[in-house]
Amino acid sequence: MDVGRSVRSKDKLVKSENDDLETVVNYETQKKSVFFQIIKRGIDIFCSLFGLIILSPVFLVVAFLIKKENKKGSVFFSQQRVGKNGGLFTMYKFRSMCPDAEDKLSDLIELNEIEGAMFKMKDDPRVTKIGKLIRRTSIDELPQLLNVLKGEMSLVGPRPPLLREVAEYTEYDMQRLLVKPGCTGLWQISGRNNIGFKEMVELDLYYIKNQSLTQDIVILLKTVTVVLCLNNSNGH
């Protein structure tokens, strides 16, 4: 499936909910200045490299705990995701689920708690004990710094979707793929567990249309605040 075919046109037109054609995110909107792109990429490289070095002790501790809980399971979980303009890449995370989690998904799909092209389940039985901890603290996402360093992701951007999710996208939804996916974004800092797919798309399109270094910095700072607040609330 050529998932990039719908996001490559410079004069892209998309369908709104009432089936009228309207331009929501066109080429000029998402194509920022060369200076902006260079600075954003420079920040991504510096922060991801610095993060991988400074957080290496955390990587070792988490790897030990994951293997201690399940010696047969791998430390990392890799999965194909859809990136900018429909390109495919392998995204990395710490494994937070049982080794056969993907095989068990079909048995749980009817329990999906979010409408649209995503799967979300609050008490997912596939999540391991250590998985609950690293998910609550977002530590499971840290290996994505490698994706950022490789240029497949950015620190800030839309959530990287799965192929099966993109297969359900409308032309409107496809606009999420106009930029690199990110480790965090407006969706993550706006109560991701309480936001549906349609709302997530609108937040992503707002981000794309209003990209700026200031917005990226604000999102990164709020991400830290959100993670700390979640940890404090779960500790009481």
C-alpha positions as a printed Julia matrix, in Angstrom:
236×3 Matrix{Float64}:
   0.0     0.0    0.0
   1.41    3.4   -1.01
   0.49    5.38   2.06
   2.48    8.35   0.82
   0.41    8.96  -2.3
  -2.11   11.18  -0.51
   0.41   13.48   1.15
   2.8    14.34  -1.67
   0.72   16.8   -3.69
   1.67   20.46  -3.34
  -1.92   21.58  -3.91
  -3.41   18.99  -1.61
  -7.18   19.1   -1.15
  -8.85   17.16   1.61
 -12.39   16.12   2.45
 -14.06   17.64   5.46
 -16.76   15.86   7.43
 -19.52   17.34   5.27
 -17.75   16.04   2.14
 -16.87   19.52   0.89
 -13.34   19.93  -0.46
 -11.22   22.42   1.37
  -7.54   23.13   1.79
  -6.57   22.54   5.4
  -2.81   22.04   5.32
  -1.24   22.93   1.99
   2.33   22.66   0.86
   3.26   26.22   1.74
   1.88   25.84   5.26
   3.94   22.78   6.14
   7.09   23.81   4.24
   8.78   26.11   6.72
  11.91   28.14   6.09
  15.24   26.41   5.59
  16.47   28.15   8.73
  13.66   26.68  10.82
  14.27   23.17   9.49
  18.03   23.39  10.11
  17.6    24.67  13.66
  14.92   22.07  14.46
  17.11   19.26  13.12
  20.11   20.62  15.02
  18.16   20.62  18.27
  16.95   17.06  17.55
  20.51   15.8   16.98
  22.0    17.54  20.02
  19.21   16.62  22.45
  18.86   13.0   21.3
  22.62   12.37  21.41
  22.93   14.07  24.8
  19.93   12.13  26.08
  21.26    8.77  24.94
  24.58    9.45  26.68
  23.28   10.92  29.94
  20.46    8.37  30.25
  22.62    5.32  29.51
  22.52    4.24  33.21
  18.7     4.3   33.04
  18.83    2.14  29.9
  20.96   -0.42  31.73
  18.7    -0.54  34.8
  15.53   -0.87  32.73
  17.11   -3.56  30.55
  18.06   -5.52  33.68
  14.54   -5.27  35.15
  12.88   -6.34  31.89
  15.12   -9.38  31.56
  14.68  -10.22  35.24
  10.91  -10.39  34.82
  11.09  -12.42  31.62
  14.44  -13.88  30.59
  13.12  -15.12  27.24
  11.66  -11.78  26.18
  13.7    -9.1   24.42
  14.62   -5.81  26.09
  13.53   -3.7   23.15
  10.35   -3.73  21.11
  10.63   -2.7   17.48
   7.71   -2.04  15.2
   7.13   -0.61  11.74
   5.58    2.84  11.83
   4.56    5.32   9.16
   6.62    8.49   9.0
   6.79   11.68   6.97
   5.11   11.46   3.56
   4.15    7.84   4.2
   7.69    6.5    4.54
   8.13    3.43   6.73
  10.65    3.16   9.55
  11.34    0.91  12.53
  10.46    2.56  15.84
  12.1     1.43  19.07
  10.69    1.21  22.59
  11.49   -0.68  25.77
   9.32   -3.79  25.81
   6.44   -3.17  28.21
   4.19   -6.06  27.13
   4.4    -9.83  27.03
   6.45  -11.18  24.08
   3.35  -12.35  22.18
   1.41   -9.1   22.65
   0.81   -8.57  18.93
  -0.7   -12.04  18.56
  -3.12  -11.34  21.42
  -4.31   -8.01  20.0
  -7.04   -9.59  17.86
  -8.66  -10.98  21.03
  -8.8    -7.51  22.59
  -9.72   -5.31  19.63
 -13.41   -5.23  20.64
 -12.4    -3.72  23.98
 -10.83   -0.67  22.34
 -11.62    2.43  24.42
 -10.88    5.0   21.69
 -12.93    5.61  18.56
 -11.13    5.8   15.23
  -7.89    4.41  13.85
  -6.17    3.68  17.18
  -6.22    1.04  19.91
  -6.18    2.07  23.55
  -7.08    0.03  26.61
  -6.57    1.33  30.15
  -6.04   -2.03  31.84
  -4.41   -3.89  28.97
  -3.69   -7.44  30.28
  -0.68   -7.71  27.97
   1.28   -5.11  29.94
   3.92   -6.57  32.29
   4.63   -5.43  35.87
   7.74   -3.51  34.9
   5.84   -2.38  31.81
   3.27   -0.57  33.95
   6.05    1.35  35.69
   7.98    2.4   32.58
   4.76    3.32  30.79
   3.54    5.48  33.67
   6.86    7.33  33.67
   7.17    7.3   29.84
  10.56    5.61  30.2
   9.44    3.03  27.64
   9.63    5.79  25.01
  13.29    6.67  25.62
  14.72    4.39  22.88
  12.93    6.62  20.37
  15.82    9.04  20.89
  17.68    6.74  18.5
  14.96    7.3   15.9
  15.36   11.05  16.42
  19.14   10.83  16.0
  18.67    8.85  12.78
  16.33   11.52  11.42
  13.25    9.28  11.29
  11.49   11.17  14.07
  11.68   14.56  15.74
  11.47   15.41  19.42
   8.14   17.13  18.76
   5.55   16.11  16.19
   2.46   13.95  15.59
   2.32   10.47  17.09
   3.8     7.9   14.6
   0.92    5.69  13.41
   0.84    1.99  12.59
   0.25    0.7    9.07
  -3.11   -0.76  10.09
  -4.14    2.62  11.46
  -3.14    4.5    8.3
  -5.16    2.0    6.27
  -8.26    3.48   7.95
  -7.26    7.13   7.41
  -9.39    9.5    5.38
  -7.73   11.99   3.05
  -8.17   14.53   5.85
  -6.35   12.34   8.37
  -3.47   11.77   5.92
  -2.28   15.32   6.55
  -0.77   14.12   9.83
   1.96   12.59   7.67
   3.13   15.92   6.23
   5.85   16.22   8.89
   8.12   13.91  10.84
   6.41   12.11  13.73
   7.53   13.09  17.21
   8.32   11.61  20.61
   5.86   14.08  22.1
   3.3    16.55  20.83
   0.11   18.46  21.59
  -1.83   15.2   21.93
   0.49   13.9   24.66
   0.28   17.06  26.77
  -3.47   17.5   26.34
  -4.6    14.4   28.21
  -3.91   11.67  25.65
  -5.91    9.05  27.55
  -9.02   11.22  27.37
  -8.71   12.38  23.77
 -10.21   10.53  20.83
  -8.71   10.03  17.39
 -10.54   12.94  15.74
  -9.41   15.35  18.44
  -5.84   14.07  18.07
  -5.91   14.75  14.33
  -7.12   18.32  14.92
  -4.33   18.92  17.43
  -1.76   17.55  14.98
  -3.01   19.75  12.14
  -2.93   22.78  14.43
   0.69   21.95  15.29
   1.65   21.54  11.61
   0.03   24.83  10.59
   1.67   26.71  13.47
   5.11   25.13  13.66
   7.7    27.22  15.48
  10.69   26.7   17.74
   8.81   28.45  20.54
   5.92   26.01  20.26
   8.32   23.04  20.3
  10.05   24.32  23.45
   6.71   24.89  25.2
   5.55   21.37  24.3
   8.8    19.82  25.57
   8.56   21.7   28.87
   4.9    20.78  29.31
   5.74   17.14  28.56
   8.12   17.07  31.52
   5.46   18.71  33.7
   2.78   16.23  32.6
   5.02   13.22  33.31
   5.95   14.56  36.76
   2.33   15.35  37.63
   1.2    11.84  36.58
   3.88   10.27  38.75
   2.92   12.4   41.76
  -0.78   11.64  41.37
  -0.09    7.92  41.08
   2.04    8.03  44.16
  -0.77    9.25  46.46
